[in-house]
Tab-separated table of C-alpha atoms in Angstrom:
chain	number	residue	atom	x	y	z
A	218	MET	CA	25.484	0.298	-15.445
A	219	ASN	CA	27.068	0.153	-18.543
A	220	GLU	CA	28.478	2.756	-21.015
A	221	GLN	CA	25.282	3.406	-22.859
A	222	THR	CA	23.250	4.024	-19.666
A	223	SER	CA	25.745	6.268	-18.164
A	224	VAL	CA	26.170	9.858	-19.683
A	225	PRO	CA	27.534	13.212	-18.691
A	226	GLN	CA	24.952	15.013	-17.231
A	227	ASP	CA	25.643	18.052	-19.469
A	228	ALA	CA	24.694	15.675	-22.543
A	229	VAL	CA	21.466	14.600	-21.470
A	230	ARG	CA	19.696	16.925	-23.331
A	231	GLY	CA	20.730	15.991	-26.679
A	232	LEU	CA	20.303	12.552	-25.986
A	233	VAL	CA	17.048	12.667	-25.202
A	234	SER	CA	13.227	13.451	-27.124
A	235	GLU	CA	11.543	16.958	-26.834
A	236	ALA	CA	9.059	15.322	-25.057
A	237	GLU	CA	11.470	13.984	-22.559
A	238	TRP	CA	13.260	16.890	-21.962
A	239	ARG	CA	9.777	18.543	-21.105
A	240	ALA	CA	9.012	16.182	-18.652
A	241	ARG	CA	12.329	16.435	-16.923
A	242	VAL	CA	11.900	20.110	-16.763
A	243	GLU	CA	8.355	19.792	-15.451
A	244	LEU	CA	9.483	17.008	-12.808
A	245	ALA	CA	12.582	19.035	-11.284
A	246	ALA	CA	10.166	21.727	-10.935
A	247	CYS	CA	7.823	19.581	-8.690
A	248	TYR	CA	10.829	18.811	-6.864
A	249	ARG	CA	11.985	22.037	-6.044
A	250	LEU	CA	8.119	23.083	-5.115
A	251	MET	CA	7.665	20.254	-2.659
A	252	ASP	CA	10.974	21.546	-1.018
A	253	ARG	CA	9.705	25.246	-1.135
A	254	TYR	CA	6.324	23.817	0.615
A	255	GLY	CA	8.038	21.932	3.422
A	256	MET	CA	7.070	18.441	2.077
A	257	THR	CA	10.727	16.854	2.081
A	258	ASP	CA	12.822	14.280	4.140
A	259	LEU	CA	16.337	15.341	3.312
A	260	ILE	CA	17.645	13.207	0.505
A	261	TYR	CA	14.760	10.616	1.203
A	262	ASN	CA	11.400	10.061	-0.964
A	263	HIS	CA	10.638	10.464	-4.485
A	264	ILE	CA	8.502	11.626	-7.242
A	265	THR	CA	8.180	9.661	-10.406
A	266	LEU	CA	6.750	10.713	-13.716
A	267	ARG	CA	5.793	8.712	-17.035
A	268	ILE	CA	7.408	9.871	-20.168
A	269	PRO	CA	4.863	10.611	-22.612
A	270	GLY	CA	4.390	7.947	-24.936
A	271	THR	CA	6.445	5.434	-23.183
A	272	GLU	CA	6.635	2.697	-20.836
A	273	HIS	CA	9.614	4.679	-19.063
A	274	LEU	CA	9.873	6.911	-15.898
A	275	LEU	CA	11.819	9.449	-14.092
A	276	ILE	CA	13.243	9.480	-10.947
A	277	ASN	CA	15.597	11.478	-8.813
A	278	ALA	CA	19.250	9.988	-8.167
A	279	TYR	CA	19.224	9.001	-4.563
A	280	GLY	CA	21.427	11.425	-2.695
A	281	TYR	CA	20.251	14.630	-3.780
A	282	LEU	CA	18.309	17.227	-1.733
A	283	TYR	CA	15.135	18.438	-3.395
A	284	SER	CA	16.451	21.637	-4.075
A	285	GLU	CA	19.357	20.264	-6.025
A	286	ILE	CA	17.619	18.278	-8.469
A	287	CYS	CA	17.259	19.702	-12.048
A	288	ALA	CA	15.949	18.436	-15.606
A	289	SER	CA	19.378	16.658	-16.586
A	290	SER	CA	20.519	15.065	-13.068
A	291	LEU	CA	17.152	12.713	-13.204
A	292	ILE	CA	17.175	9.162	-14.071
A	293	THR	CA	15.351	6.871	-16.659
A	294	ILE	CA	14.326	3.797	-15.875
A	295	ASP	CA	11.647	1.407	-16.809
A	296	LEU	CA	8.943	-0.599	-15.440
A	297	ASP	CA	10.894	-3.263	-14.211
A	298	GLY	CA	13.271	-0.762	-12.905
A	299	LYS	CA	16.177	-1.102	-15.080
A	300	VAL	CA	18.143	2.244	-15.456
A	301	LEU	CA	17.785	3.215	-19.025
A	302	LEU	CA	19.943	6.411	-18.654
A	303	ALA	CA	21.798	7.586	-15.556
A	304	PRO	CA	23.325	10.974	-15.767
A	305	GLN	CA	27.200	10.846	-14.410
A	306	ASN	CA	27.437	12.805	-10.954
A	307	ALA	CA	30.818	13.099	-8.799
A	308	HIS	CA	28.762	11.311	-6.243
A	309	GLY	CA	27.922	7.799	-7.653
A	310	TYR	CA	24.192	8.399	-7.007
A	311	GLU	CA	21.842	5.794	-8.174
A	312	VAL	CA	18.297	5.035	-7.995
A	313	ASN	CA	16.643	4.286	-4.397
A	314	ARG	CA	15.392	0.972	-4.023
A	315	ALA	CA	12.178	1.676	-2.097
A	316	GLY	CA	11.533	4.570	-4.777
A	317	MET	CA	12.035	1.523	-7.613
A	318	VAL	CA	9.746	-0.776	-5.875
A	319	ILE	CA	6.890	1.376	-5.093
A	320	HIS	CA	6.702	3.585	-8.102
A	321	THR	CA	7.041	0.737	-10.739
A	322	ALA	CA	4.660	-1.175	-9.227
A	323	ILE	CA	2.082	1.518	-9.187
A	324	HIS	CA	2.943	2.713	-12.827
A	325	LYS	CA	2.420	-0.824	-13.954
A	326	ALA	CA	-0.731	-1.243	-12.404
A	327	ARG	CA	-2.466	2.422	-12.969
A	328	PRO	CA	-1.721	3.218	-16.807
A	329	ASP	CA	-3.885	6.121	-15.903
A	330	VAL	CA	-1.338	7.417	-13.725
A	331	SER	CA	1.590	9.543	-14.951
A	332	CYS	CA	3.268	11.071	-11.508
A	333	VAL	CA	3.726	9.239	-8.082
A	334	ILE	CA	4.577	11.773	-5.221
A	335	HIS	CA	5.665	9.766	-2.073
A	336	THR	CA	6.542	11.680	1.320
A	337	HIS	CA	7.392	11.533	4.925
A	338	THR	CA	6.528	14.743	6.641
A	339	ARG	CA	5.881	15.355	10.267
A	340	ALA	CA	2.240	15.932	9.856
A	341	GLY	CA	1.646	13.021	7.340
A	342	MET	CA	3.569	10.355	9.652
A	343	ALA	CA	1.674	11.581	12.682
A	344	LEU	CA	-1.744	11.064	11.187
A	345	SER	CA	-0.578	8.088	9.649
A	346	ALA	CA	-0.452	6.397	13.001
A	347	LEU	CA	-3.863	7.596	14.282
A	348	ALA	CA	-6.803	5.074	14.327
A	349	SER	CA	-9.033	7.735	13.026
A	350	GLY	CA	-7.361	8.227	9.957
A	351	LEU	CA	-8.332	11.295	8.071
A	352	LEU	CA	-11.120	12.583	9.059
A	353	PRO	CA	-13.762	15.005	7.319
A	354	MET	CA	-13.110	17.447	9.415
A	355	THR	CA	-12.529	20.499	6.938
A	356	GLN	CA	-13.113	21.619	3.236
A	357	THR	CA	-9.630	20.706	2.370
A	358	ALA	CA	-10.034	17.124	3.833
A	359	LEU	CA	-13.337	16.752	2.205
A	360	ARG	CA	-11.487	16.736	-1.141
A	361	PHE	CA	-10.402	13.066	0.160
A	362	TYR	CA	-13.521	11.797	1.277
A	363	GLY	CA	-14.017	8.448	-0.338
A	364	LYS	CA	-11.014	8.718	-2.394
A	365	THR	CA	-8.642	7.676	0.117
A	366	GLY	CA	-6.660	4.020	0.619
A	367	TYR	CA	-5.091	2.995	3.685
A	368	HIS	CA	-1.969	0.629	3.763
A	369	ASP	CA	-0.513	-1.139	6.881
A	370	PHE	CA	2.890	-1.264	7.525
A	371	ASP	CA	5.226	-4.142	7.616
A	372	SER	CA	8.412	-3.142	6.710
A	373	PRO	CA	10.210	-0.797	4.658
A	374	VAL	CA	9.069	-1.376	1.110
A	375	LEU	CA	12.202	-2.958	-0.480
A	376	GLN	CA	11.072	-5.976	-1.692
A	377	LEU	CA	9.298	-7.113	-4.821
A	378	GLY	CA	6.614	-9.189	-2.715
A	379	GLN	CA	5.565	-5.943	-1.219
A	380	GLN	CA	4.214	-4.570	-4.620
A	381	ALA	CA	1.038	-6.426	-4.775
A	382	PRO	CA	-0.378	-5.329	-1.733
A	383	LEU	CA	0.568	-1.616	-1.853
A	384	VAL	CA	-1.155	-1.723	-5.459
A	385	ASN	CA	-4.357	-3.061	-3.636
A	386	SER	CA	-4.349	-0.629	-1.214
A	387	LEU	CA	-4.368	2.190	-3.604
A	388	GLY	CA	-7.161	0.532	-5.819
A	389	ASN	CA	-8.445	3.550	-7.513
A	390	HIS	CA	-7.946	6.140	-5.107
A	391	GLU	CA	-5.951	9.365	-5.842
A	392	VAL	CA	-4.230	9.092	-2.165
A	393	VAL	CA	-3.011	6.393	0.159
A	394	ILE	CA	-2.233	6.701	4.236
A	395	LEU	CA	0.489	4.729	4.398
A	396	ARG	CA	0.010	3.521	8.252
A	397	ASN	CA	2.843	4.450	10.691
A	398	HIS	CA	5.079	5.365	7.313
A	399	GLY	CA	3.472	8.465	5.295
A	400	LEU	CA	1.736	9.708	2.355
A	401	LEU	CA	1.361	8.931	-1.182
A	402	ALA	CA	-0.547	10.779	-4.120
A	403	VAL	CA	-1.045	9.913	-7.813
A	404	GLY	CA	-2.202	12.128	-10.793
A	405	PRO	CA	-2.418	12.037	-14.523
A	406	SER	CA	-0.335	14.735	-14.586
A	407	VAL	CA	2.414	16.523	-12.419
A	408	ALA	CA	0.286	19.238	-11.596
A	409	GLU	CA	-2.555	17.136	-10.464
A	410	ALA	CA	-0.648	14.794	-8.523
A	411	PHE	CA	1.250	17.845	-6.661
A	412	SER	CA	-2.125	19.674	-6.186
A	413	ARG	CA	-3.265	16.264	-4.454
A	414	MET	CA	-0.214	15.895	-2.242
A	415	TYR	CA	-0.482	19.694	-1.126
A	416	TRP	CA	-4.119	19.712	-0.224
A	417	LEU	CA	-3.613	15.785	1.742
A	418	GLU	CA	-0.704	17.579	3.536
A	419	MET	CA	-2.392	20.910	4.794
A	420	ALA	CA	-5.498	18.198	5.702
A	421	CYS	CA	-3.184	16.263	7.963
A	422	ARG	CA	-1.103	19.478	9.357
A	423	THR	CA	-4.712	20.776	10.192
A	424	GLN	CA	-6.362	17.695	11.847
A	425	VAL	CA	-3.122	17.063	13.809
A	426	ASP	CA	-2.907	20.731	15.150
A	427	ALA	CA	-6.775	20.849	16.175
A	428	MET	CA	-6.576	17.200	17.753
A	429	ALA	CA	-3.363	18.962	19.891
A	430	CYS	CA	-5.984	21.425	21.472
A	431	GLY	CA	-7.785	18.633	23.422
A	432	THR	CA	-10.989	20.109	23.018
A	433	GLY	CA	-13.011	17.963	20.899
A	434	LEU	CA	-13.576	18.444	17.068
A	435	THR	CA	-16.819	19.615	15.415
A	436	LEU	CA	-17.081	17.803	12.291
A	437	PRO	CA	-19.478	18.753	9.265
A	438	ASP	CA	-22.836	16.890	8.885
A	439	GLN	CA	-23.511	13.836	6.490
A	440	GLN	CA	-25.743	16.403	4.119
A	441	ALA	CA	-22.639	19.113	4.429
A	442	ILE	CA	-20.091	16.364	3.471
A	443	ASP	CA	-21.992	15.074	0.432
A	444	ASP	CA	-22.734	18.377	-0.896
A	445	THR	CA	-19.170	19.548	-0.960
A	446	ARG	CA	-18.211	16.417	-2.460
A	447	ALA	CA	-20.611	17.034	-5.375
A	448	VAL	CA	-19.045	20.573	-5.856
A	449	MET	CA	-15.578	19.194	-5.770
A	450	ASP	CA	-16.475	16.314	-8.069
A	451	ALA	CA	-17.612	18.930	-10.544
A	452	ARG	CA	-14.633	20.932	-10.336
A	453	ASP	CA	-12.099	17.836	-10.064
A	454	ASN	CA	-10.697	18.334	-13.376
A	455	THR	CA	-9.614	21.882	-12.541
A	456	PHE	CA	-7.659	21.036	-9.446
A	457	GLY	CA	-3.724	21.313	-9.857
A	458	ARG	CA	-4.344	22.719	-13.536
A	459	ARG	CA	-5.351	26.183	-12.659
A	460	GLU	CA	-2.491	26.716	-9.794
A	461	TRP	CA	0.447	24.874	-11.855
A	462	PRO	CA	1.488	28.169	-14.160
A	463	ALA	CA	1.433	30.258	-11.011
A	464	LEU	CA	3.511	27.628	-9.155
A	465	LEU	CA	6.046	27.411	-12.291
A	466	ARG	CA	6.525	31.336	-12.407
A	467	GLN	CA	7.240	31.074	-8.572
A	468	VAL	CA	9.949	28.339	-9.266
A	469	GLU	CA	11.269	30.207	-11.910
A	470	ARG	CA	11.434	33.346	-9.630
A	471	MET	CA	13.049	31.049	-6.891
A	472	ASP	CA	15.918	29.451	-9.014
A	473	PRO	CA	15.767	28.756	-12.702
A	474	THR	CA	18.737	26.085	-12.426
A	475	TYR	CA	15.869	23.627	-12.143
A	476	LYS	CA	15.399	23.513	-16.021
A	477	ASP	CA	19.377	22.801	-16.334
């Protein structure tokens, strides 16, 4: 990291464009909301956002809890993982290697994707180990019917050679179940990516809870599945956008320092 990339955190706002600053604030809000809704794994996992009009990404510094992340603490990287701007911190936190490998691969392959969210939640990891995968068990789960990829586990995603298989597993899907690992959701905006991850997490929790009862499952018939998908497809572009302003109001009430 050279002097040009490493800058005082309180100087970040004056060094970036207005578009980048707005993106930083929105991504920081997403990190805080992931913490609020129980979708964190201590300092691990990562969320990225493409800065509008650029091939640059924002990502968290590896070492902060999601509840600590703010707009000025985010690191700017390019699609090859090169650090372009890194706010100085007392701990020497840098970019998570796995985060760089996973997220740059997806952003390169999917220019329609602005935001990528990866989690290791208890329910997500449990479901990722089930042979059944995500069942069309609830209305919530049906949002992802036919829109879910699956990626087999080989080892932690730290090597560039692991990027192509991951991208192939994602394809044009909205979400991926990372077998024996966790969950991944993508979207054209922070709002839509968060909505997809929240719903996917709820679907996983519900399925794991229901299966734990050990009494057998009742699944909708194919006509009900198809009719539900038709309704959801007609409304798909409203998912996330409708609730996002309310979620921003919530994070503002929780702790407005996310905007710092």
